[in-house]
Amino acid sequence: MDNPSLQAVSTLVAATDLSPASDHAVEQAALLAKQWDAELVLLHVFNDGFWATIKSIYEAERWAGTEPVLVARNRLSQQVRELAVRHGVRVRGETRTGRAANEIAVFCHEQNAQLLVVGEHGEDWIGDTVIGGTALKVLKRTELPVLLARRPASADFSSVLVATDFSDNSTRAAQLSVAWFPKARQQLVHAYSVAFEGRMRLAGASGDDIERYRKDEFSRAELKMQEQIQALRANTAVGKLLVHGYPAAVVIREAERSAADLIVIGKHGGTTLDERLLGSVTQNVLYQAGRNVLLVP
């Protein structure tokens, strides 16, 4: 298949550091697993280097109790049992040792997973302080969609905002969104602008000149948007939104305005320039949106 990410989800992985913040990810993954009748695998990566640093800072030898790795495994097993009972899903737990991004990427490949779900913040302040950062690192290492779960788990994403720059990648992201969340109200949003508008003004371009160029950009974007929506072949109507402005700011603002449950965004665009641009846009949306974000390779 040309785009493995469009496969029906049969296995999804939820990465957890067993902190309260990662519980959002685990619960959201469980609800999706139930909805898709998929197997859920909880993965905990134990960073022994982290614990060595902790021991060097604090008087850990005076602490009573079991070795941290055994405690982590026991807590993971308990969480697996509770999820199976509460949600009625097929779930199992696995542990690995090492750096989070590398171990998660390798594990997801071994499991042939179609989706990775992560939480926002972890407690590994020495390494991957923000698990969102781990999500981007995993995305660089694998062709696997990554869902950053920020909010309390929802059984259904009813409103989805899909960011598009009309690249092949953003088309795939939109296709995945329509395929995975067919009952949601889907809306494509594109931010358009006039290249070098500021310098054009310095060179003497009038306000009328700039407005004419903006209208030209809008017309081109509108045509591309219509072509992309037609390419989706969605069974339900897909909304479209063209807004003048910087892409990340537009996506974040429109997600707030529409109360979107989920933002879907591609990792990069088609050309080298697009890749740099949407790469920065993706990171800005990931860190600033305050909403669930699905990153699509």
mmCIF file with all atom_site columns, N, CA, C and O in Angstrom, residues 257-292:
data_model
loop_
_atom_site.group_PDB
_atom_site.id
_atom_site.type_symbol
_atom_site.label_atom_id
_atom_site.label_alt_id
_atom_site.label_comp_id
_atom_site.label_asym_id
_atom_site.label_entity_id
_atom_site.label_seq_id
_atom_site.pdbx_PDB_ins_code
_atom_site.Cartn_x
_atom_site.Cartn_y
_atom_site.Cartn_z
_atom_site.occupancy
_atom_site.B_iso_or_equiv
_atom_site.pdbx_formal_charge
_atom_site.auth_seq_id
_atom_site.auth_comp_id
_atom_site.auth_asym_id
_atom_site.auth_atom_id
_atom_site.pdbx_PDB_model_num
ATOM 1   N N  . ARG A 1 257 ? -11.659 28.815 17.727 1.00 0.00 ? 257 ARG A N  1
ATOM 2   C CA . ARG A 1 257 ? -12.938 29.377 17.301 1.00 0.00 ? 257 ARG A CA 1
ATOM 3   C C  . ARG A 1 257 ? -13.971 28.291 17.041 1.00 0.00 ? 257 ARG A C  1
ATOM 4   O O  . ARG A 1 257 ? -15.145 28.426 17.384 1.00 0.00 ? 257 ARG A O  1
ATOM 5   N N  . SER A 1 258 ? -13.540 27.192 16.433 1.00 0.00 ? 258 SER A N  1
ATOM 6   C CA . SER A 1 258 ? -14.464 26.114 16.086 1.00 0.00 ? 258 SER A CA 1
ATOM 7   C C  . SER A 1 258 ? -14.593 25.061 17.179 1.00 0.00 ? 258 SER A C  1
ATOM 8   O O  . SER A 1 258 ? -15.332 24.095 17.026 1.00 0.00 ? 258 SER A O  1
ATOM 9   N N  . ALA A 1 259 ? -13.857 25.267 18.301 1.00 0.00 ? 259 ALA A N  1
ATOM 10  C CA . ALA A 1 259 ? -13.862 24.297 19.405 1.00 0.00 ? 259 ALA A CA 1
ATOM 11  C C  . ALA A 1 259 ? -13.532 22.897 18.906 1.00 0.00 ? 259 ALA A C  1
ATOM 12  O O  . ALA A 1 259 ? -14.187 21.916 19.266 1.00 0.00 ? 259 ALA A O  1
ATOM 13  N N  . ALA A 1 260 ? -12.510 22.805 18.059 1.00 0.00 ? 260 ALA A N  1
ATOM 14  C CA . ALA A 1 260 ? -12.122 21.511 17.487 1.00 0.00 ? 260 ALA A CA 1
ATOM 15  C C  . ALA A 1 260 ? -11.634 20.558 18.570 1.00 0.00 ? 260 ALA A C  1
ATOM 16  O O  . ALA A 1 260 ? -10.900 20.950 19.485 1.00 0.00 ? 260 ALA A O  1
ATOM 17  N N  . ASP A 1 261 ? -12.056 19.309 18.469 1.00 0.00 ? 261 ASP A N  1
ATOM 18  C CA . ASP A 1 261 ? -11.579 18.284 19.397 1.00 0.00 ? 261 ASP A CA 1
ATOM 19  C C  . ASP A 1 261 ? -10.185 17.807 19.020 1.00 0.00 ? 261 ASP A C  1
ATOM 20  O O  . ASP A 1 261 ? -9.443  17.307 19.863 1.00 0.00 ? 261 ASP A O  1
ATOM 21  N N  . LEU A 1 262 ? -9.853  17.960 17.740 1.00 0.00 ? 262 LEU A N  1
ATOM 22  C CA . LEU A 1 262 ? -8.604  17.411 17.230 1.00 0.00 ? 262 LEU A CA 1
ATOM 23  C C  . LEU A 1 262 ? -8.087  18.265 16.089 1.00 0.00 ? 262 LEU A C  1
ATOM 24  O O  . LEU A 1 262 ? -8.856  18.679 15.220 1.00 0.00 ? 262 LEU A O  1
ATOM 25  N N  . ILE A 1 263 ? -6.777  18.511 16.094 1.00 0.00 ? 263 ILE A N  1
ATOM 26  C CA . ILE A 1 263 ? -6.095  19.146 14.969 1.00 0.00 ? 263 ILE A CA 1
ATOM 27  C C  . ILE A 1 263 ? -5.271  18.070 14.270 1.00 0.00 ? 263 ILE A C  1
ATOM 28  O O  . ILE A 1 263 ? -4.516  17.339 14.918 1.00 0.00 ? 263 ILE A O  1
ATOM 29  N N  . VAL A 1 264 ? -5.435  17.966 12.960 1.00 0.00 ? 264 VAL A N  1
ATOM 30  C CA . VAL A 1 264 ? -4.660  17.009 12.170 1.00 0.00 ? 264 VAL A CA 1
ATOM 31  C C  . VAL A 1 264 ? -3.699  17.802 11.298 1.00 0.00 ? 264 VAL A C  1
ATOM 32  O O  . VAL A 1 264 ? -4.113  18.719 10.582 1.00 0.00 ? 264 VAL A O  1
ATOM 33  N N  . ILE A 1 265 ? -2.428  17.443 11.360 1.00 0.00 ? 265 ILE A N  1
ATOM 34  C CA . ILE A 1 265 ? -1.435  18.201 10.600 1.00 0.00 ? 265 ILE A CA 1
ATOM 35  C C  . ILE A 1 265 ? -0.322  17.280 10.128 1.00 0.00 ? 265 ILE A C  1
ATOM 36  O O  . ILE A 1 265 ? 0.070   16.344 10.835 1.00 0.00 ? 265 ILE A O  1
ATOM 37  N N  . GLY A 1 266 ? 0.163   17.520 8.904  1.00 0.00 ? 266 GLY A N  1
ATOM 38  C CA . GLY A 1 266 ? 1.248   16.723 8.358  1.00 0.00 ? 266 GLY A CA 1
ATOM 39  C C  . GLY A 1 266 ? 2.592   17.145 8.914  1.00 0.00 ? 266 GLY A C  1
ATOM 40  O O  . GLY A 1 266 ? 2.770   18.275 9.383  1.00 0.00 ? 266 GLY A O  1
ATOM 41  N N  . LYS A 1 267 ? 3.555   16.234 8.836  1.00 0.00 ? 267 LYS A N  1
ATOM 42  C CA . LYS A 1 267 ? 4.889   16.524 9.358  1.00 0.00 ? 267 LYS A CA 1
ATOM 43  C C  . LYS A 1 267 ? 5.605   17.550 8.501  1.00 0.00 ? 267 LYS A C  1
ATOM 44  O O  . LYS A 1 267 ? 6.331   18.403 8.992  1.00 0.00 ? 267 LYS A O  1
ATOM 45  N N  . HIS A 1 268 ? 5.431   17.484 7.206  1.00 0.00 ? 268 HIS A N  1
ATOM 46  C CA . HIS A 1 268 ? 6.123   18.395 6.309  1.00 0.00 ? 268 HIS A CA 1
ATOM 47  C C  . HIS A 1 268 ? 5.375   18.505 5.002  1.00 0.00 ? 268 HIS A C  1
ATOM 48  O O  . HIS A 1 268 ? 4.450   17.757 4.723  1.00 0.00 ? 268 HIS A O  1
ATOM 49  N N  . GLY A 1 269 ? 5.794   19.448 4.190  1.00 0.00 ? 269 GLY A N  1
ATOM 50  C CA . GLY A 1 269 ? 5.195   19.638 2.882  1.00 0.00 ? 269 GLY A CA 1
ATOM 51  C C  . GLY A 1 269 ? 5.939   18.875 1.815  1.00 0.00 ? 269 GLY A C  1
ATOM 52  O O  . GLY A 1 269 ? 6.744   18.002 2.099  1.00 0.00 ? 269 GLY A O  1
ATOM 53  N N  . GLY A 1 270 ? 5.702   19.227 0.549  1.00 0.00 ? 270 GLY A N  1
ATOM 54  C CA . GLY A 1 270 ? 6.273   18.465 -0.546 1.00 0.00 ? 270 GLY A CA 1
ATOM 55  C C  . GLY A 1 270 ? 7.674   18.886 -0.925 1.00 0.00 ? 270 GLY A C  1
ATOM 56  O O  . GLY A 1 270 ? 8.547   18.068 -1.152 1.00 0.00 ? 270 GLY A O  1
ATOM 57  N N  . THR A 1 271 ? 7.959   20.203 -1.000 1.00 0.00 ? 271 THR A N  1
ATOM 58  C CA . THR A 1 271 ? 9.260   20.676 -1.426 1.00 0.00 ? 271 THR A CA 1
ATOM 59  C C  . THR A 1 271 ? 10.140  20.937 -0.220 1.00 0.00 ? 271 THR A C  1
ATOM 60  O O  . THR A 1 271 ? 9.706   20.923 0.925  1.00 0.00 ? 271 THR A O  1
ATOM 61  N N  . THR A 1 272 ? 11.422  21.209 -0.498 1.00 0.00 ? 272 THR A N  1
ATOM 62  C CA . THR A 1 272 ? 12.350  21.494 0.593  1.00 0.00 ? 272 THR A CA 1
ATOM 63  C C  . THR A 1 272 ? 11.906  22.726 1.371  1.00 0.00 ? 272 THR A C  1
ATOM 64  O O  . THR A 1 272 ? 11.932  22.759 2.596  1.00 0.00 ? 272 THR A O  1
ATOM 65  N N  . LEU A 1 273 ? 11.455  23.765 0.644  1.00 0.00 ? 273 LEU A N  1
ATOM 66  C CA . LEU A 1 273 ? 10.978  24.965 1.306  1.00 0.00 ? 273 LEU A CA 1
ATOM 67  C C  . LEU A 1 273 ? 9.739   24.658 2.139  1.00 0.00 ? 273 LEU A C  1
ATOM 68  O O  . LEU A 1 273 ? 9.632   25.068 3.292  1.00 0.00 ? 273 LEU A O  1
ATOM 69  N N  . ASP A 1 274 ? 8.790   23.909 1.558  1.00 0.00 ? 274 ASP A N  1
ATOM 70  C CA . ASP A 1 274 ? 7.577   23.538 2.281  1.00 0.00 ? 274 ASP A CA 1
ATOM 71  C C  . ASP A 1 274 ? 7.917   22.751 3.533  1.00 0.00 ? 274 ASP A C  1
ATOM 72  O O  . ASP A 1 274 ? 7.314   22.916 4.586  1.00 0.00 ? 274 ASP A O  1
ATOM 73  N N  . GLU A 1 275 ? 8.918   21.851 3.400  1.00 0.00 ? 275 GLU A N  1
ATOM 74  C CA . GLU A 1 275 ? 9.269   21.000 4.527  1.00 0.00 ? 275 GLU A CA 1
ATOM 75  C C  . GLU A 1 275 ? 9.792   21.835 5.691  1.00 0.00 ? 275 GLU A C  1
ATOM 76  O O  . GLU A 1 275 ? 9.447   21.606 6.843  1.00 0.00 ? 275 GLU A O  1
ATOM 77  N N  . ARG A 1 276 ? 10.627  22.835 5.382  1.00 0.00 ? 276 ARG A N  1
ATOM 78  C CA . ARG A 1 276 ? 11.119  23.708 6.441  1.00 0.00 ? 276 ARG A CA 1
ATOM 79  C C  . ARG A 1 276 ? 9.985   24.505 7.055  1.00 0.00 ? 276 ARG A C  1
ATOM 80  O O  . ARG A 1 276 ? 9.876   24.632 8.265  1.00 0.00 ? 276 ARG A O  1
ATOM 81  N N  . LEU A 1 277 ? 9.115   25.032 6.208  1.00 0.00 ? 277 LEU A N  1
ATOM 82  C CA . LEU A 1 277 ? 8.029   25.884 6.680  1.00 0.00 ? 277 LEU A CA 1
ATOM 83  C C  . LEU A 1 277 ? 7.038   25.106 7.513  1.00 0.00 ? 277 LEU A C  1
ATOM 84  O O  . LEU A 1 277 ? 6.781   25.422 8.663  1.00 0.00 ? 277 LEU A O  1
ATOM 85  N N  . LEU A 1 278 ? 6.474   24.031 6.940  1.00 0.00 ? 278 LEU A N  1
ATOM 86  C CA . LEU A 1 278 ? 5.450   23.304 7.671  1.00 0.00 ? 278 LEU A CA 1
ATOM 87  C C  . LEU A 1 278 ? 6.050   22.557 8.848  1.00 0.00 ? 278 LEU A C  1
ATOM 88  O O  . LEU A 1 278 ? 5.370   22.269 9.817  1.00 0.00 ? 278 LEU A O  1
ATOM 89  N N  . GLY A 1 279 ? 7.366   22.251 8.768  1.00 0.00 ? 279 GLY A N  1
ATOM 90  C CA . GLY A 1 279 ? 8.018   21.656 9.932  1.00 0.00 ? 279 GLY A CA 1
ATOM 91  C C  . GLY A 1 279 ? 7.937   22.598 11.115 1.00 0.00 ? 279 GLY A C  1
ATOM 92  O O  . GLY A 1 279 ? 7.594   22.209 12.220 1.00 0.00 ? 279 GLY A O  1
ATOM 93  N N  . SER A 1 280 ? 8.227   23.888 10.888 1.00 0.00 ? 280 SER A N  1
ATOM 94  C CA . SER A 1 280 ? 8.143   24.867 11.970 1.00 0.00 ? 280 SER A CA 1
ATOM 95  C C  . SER A 1 280 ? 6.699   25.104 12.364 1.00 0.00 ? 280 SER A C  1
ATOM 96  O O  . SER A 1 280 ? 6.380   25.295 13.543 1.00 0.00 ? 280 SER A O  1
ATOM 97  N N  . VAL A 1 281 ? 5.797   25.101 11.387 1.00 0.00 ? 281 VAL A N  1
ATOM 98  C CA . VAL A 1 281 ? 4.379   25.262 11.677 1.00 0.00 ? 281 VAL A CA 1
ATOM 99  C C  . VAL A 1 281 ? 3.894   24.111 12.548 1.00 0.00 ? 281 VAL A C  1
ATOM 100 O O  . VAL A 1 281 ? 3.177   24.301 13.536 1.00 0.00 ? 281 VAL A O  1
ATOM 101 N N  . THR A 1 282 ? 4.280   22.896 12.166 1.00 0.00 ? 282 THR A N  1
ATOM 102 C CA . THR A 1 282 ? 3.885   21.713 12.937 1.00 0.00 ? 282 THR A CA 1
ATOM 103 C C  . THR A 1 282 ? 4.337   21.832 14.383 1.00 0.00 ? 282 THR A C  1
ATOM 104 O O  . THR A 1 282 ? 3.577   21.554 15.310 1.00 0.00 ? 282 THR A O  1
ATOM 105 N N  . GLN A 1 283 ? 5.577   22.233 14.592 1.00 0.00 ? 283 GLN A N  1
ATOM 106 C CA . GLN A 1 283 ? 6.081   22.343 15.952 1.00 0.00 ? 283 GLN A CA 1
ATOM 107 C C  . GLN A 1 283 ? 5.342   23.423 16.736 1.00 0.00 ? 283 GLN A C  1
ATOM 108 O O  . GLN A 1 283 ? 5.015   23.238 17.914 1.00 0.00 ? 283 GLN A O  1
ATOM 109 N N  . ASN A 1 284 ? 5.059   24.558 16.100 1.00 0.00 ? 284 ASN A N  1
ATOM 110 C CA . ASN A 1 284 ? 4.324   25.624 16.779 1.00 0.00 ? 284 ASN A CA 1
ATOM 111 C C  . ASN A 1 284 ? 2.926   25.171 17.169 1.00 0.00 ? 284 ASN A C  1
ATOM 112 O O  . ASN A 1 284 ? 2.455   25.447 18.282 1.00 0.00 ? 284 ASN A O  1
ATOM 113 N N  . VAL A 1 285 ? 2.242   24.485 16.260 1.00 0.00 ? 285 VAL A N  1
ATOM 114 C CA . VAL A 1 285 ? 0.898   23.977 16.564 1.00 0.00 ? 285 VAL A CA 1
ATOM 115 C C  . VAL A 1 285 ? 0.969   22.946 17.682 1.00 0.00 ? 285 VAL A C  1
ATOM 116 O O  . VAL A 1 285 ? 0.164   22.952 18.619 1.00 0.00 ? 285 VAL A O  1
ATOM 117 N N  . LEU A 1 286 ? 1.959   22.071 17.587 1.00 0.00 ? 286 LEU A N  1
ATOM 118 C CA . LEU A 1 286 ? 2.098   21.008 18.580 1.00 0.00 ? 286 LEU A CA 1
ATOM 119 C C  . LEU A 1 286 ? 2.267   21.579 19.985 1.00 0.00 ? 286 LEU A C  1
ATOM 120 O O  . LEU A 1 286 ? 1.639   21.128 20.942 1.00 0.00 ? 286 LEU A O  1
ATOM 121 N N  . TYR A 1 287 ? 3.092   22.594 20.120 1.00 0.00 ? 287 TYR A N  1
ATOM 122 C CA . TYR A 1 287 ? 3.407   23.114 21.443 1.00 0.00 ? 287 TYR A CA 1
ATOM 123 C C  . TYR A 1 287 ? 2.423   24.156 21.957 1.00 0.00 ? 287 TYR A C  1
ATOM 124 O O  . TYR A 1 287 ? 2.295   24.351 23.162 1.00 0.00 ? 287 TYR A O  1
ATOM 125 N N  . GLN A 1 288 ? 1.713   24.843 21.051 1.00 0.00 ? 288 GLN A N  1
ATOM 126 C CA . GLN A 1 288 ? 0.923   25.987 21.478 1.00 0.00 ? 288 GLN A CA 1
ATOM 127 C C  . GLN A 1 288 ? -0.590  25.803 21.358 1.00 0.00 ? 288 GLN A C  1
ATOM 128 O O  . GLN A 1 288 ? -1.342  26.593 21.920 1.00 0.00 ? 288 GLN A O  1
ATOM 129 N N  . ALA A 1 289 ? -1.036  24.795 20.636 1.00 0.00 ? 289 ALA A N  1
ATOM 130 C CA . ALA A 1 289 ? -2.468  24.686 20.361 1.00 0.00 ? 289 ALA A CA 1
ATOM 131 C C  . ALA A 1 289 ? -3.296  24.371 21.605 1.00 0.00 ? 289 ALA A C  1
ATOM 132 O O  . ALA A 1 289 ? -4.446  24.781 21.712 1.00 0.00 ? 289 ALA A O  1
ATOM 133 N N  . GLY A 1 290 ? -2.744  23.633 22.548 1.00 0.00 ? 290 GLY A N  1
ATOM 134 C CA . GLY A 1 290 ? -3.501  23.286 23.740 1.00 0.00 ? 290 GLY A CA 1
ATOM 135 C C  . GLY A 1 290 ? -4.618  22.298 23.480 1.00 0.00 ? 290 GLY A C  1
ATOM 136 O O  . GLY A 1 290 ? -5.530  22.153 24.299 1.00 0.00 ? 290 GLY A O  1
ATOM 137 N N  . ARG A 1 291 ? -4.565  21.622 22.331 1.00 0.00 ? 291 ARG A N  1
ATOM 138 C CA . ARG A 1 291 ? -5.600  20.659 21.953 1.00 0.00 ? 291 ARG A CA 1
ATOM 139 C C  . ARG A 1 291 ? -4.954  19.351 21.525 1.00 0.00 ? 291 ARG A C  1
ATOM 140 O O  . ARG A 1 291 ? -3.737  19.265 21.345 1.00 0.00 ? 291 ARG A O  1
ATOM 141 N N  . ASN A 1 292 ? -5.776  18.325 21.365 1.00 0.00 ? 292 ASN A N  1
ATOM 142 C CA . ASN A 1 292 ? -5.269  17.079 20.835 1.00 0.00 ? 292 ASN A CA 1
ATOM 143 C C  . ASN A 1 292 ? -4.764  17.320 19.412 1.00 0.00 ? 292 ASN A C  1
ATOM 144 O O  . ASN A 1 292 ? -5.422  17.983 18.613 1.00 0.00 ? 292 ASN A O  1
#
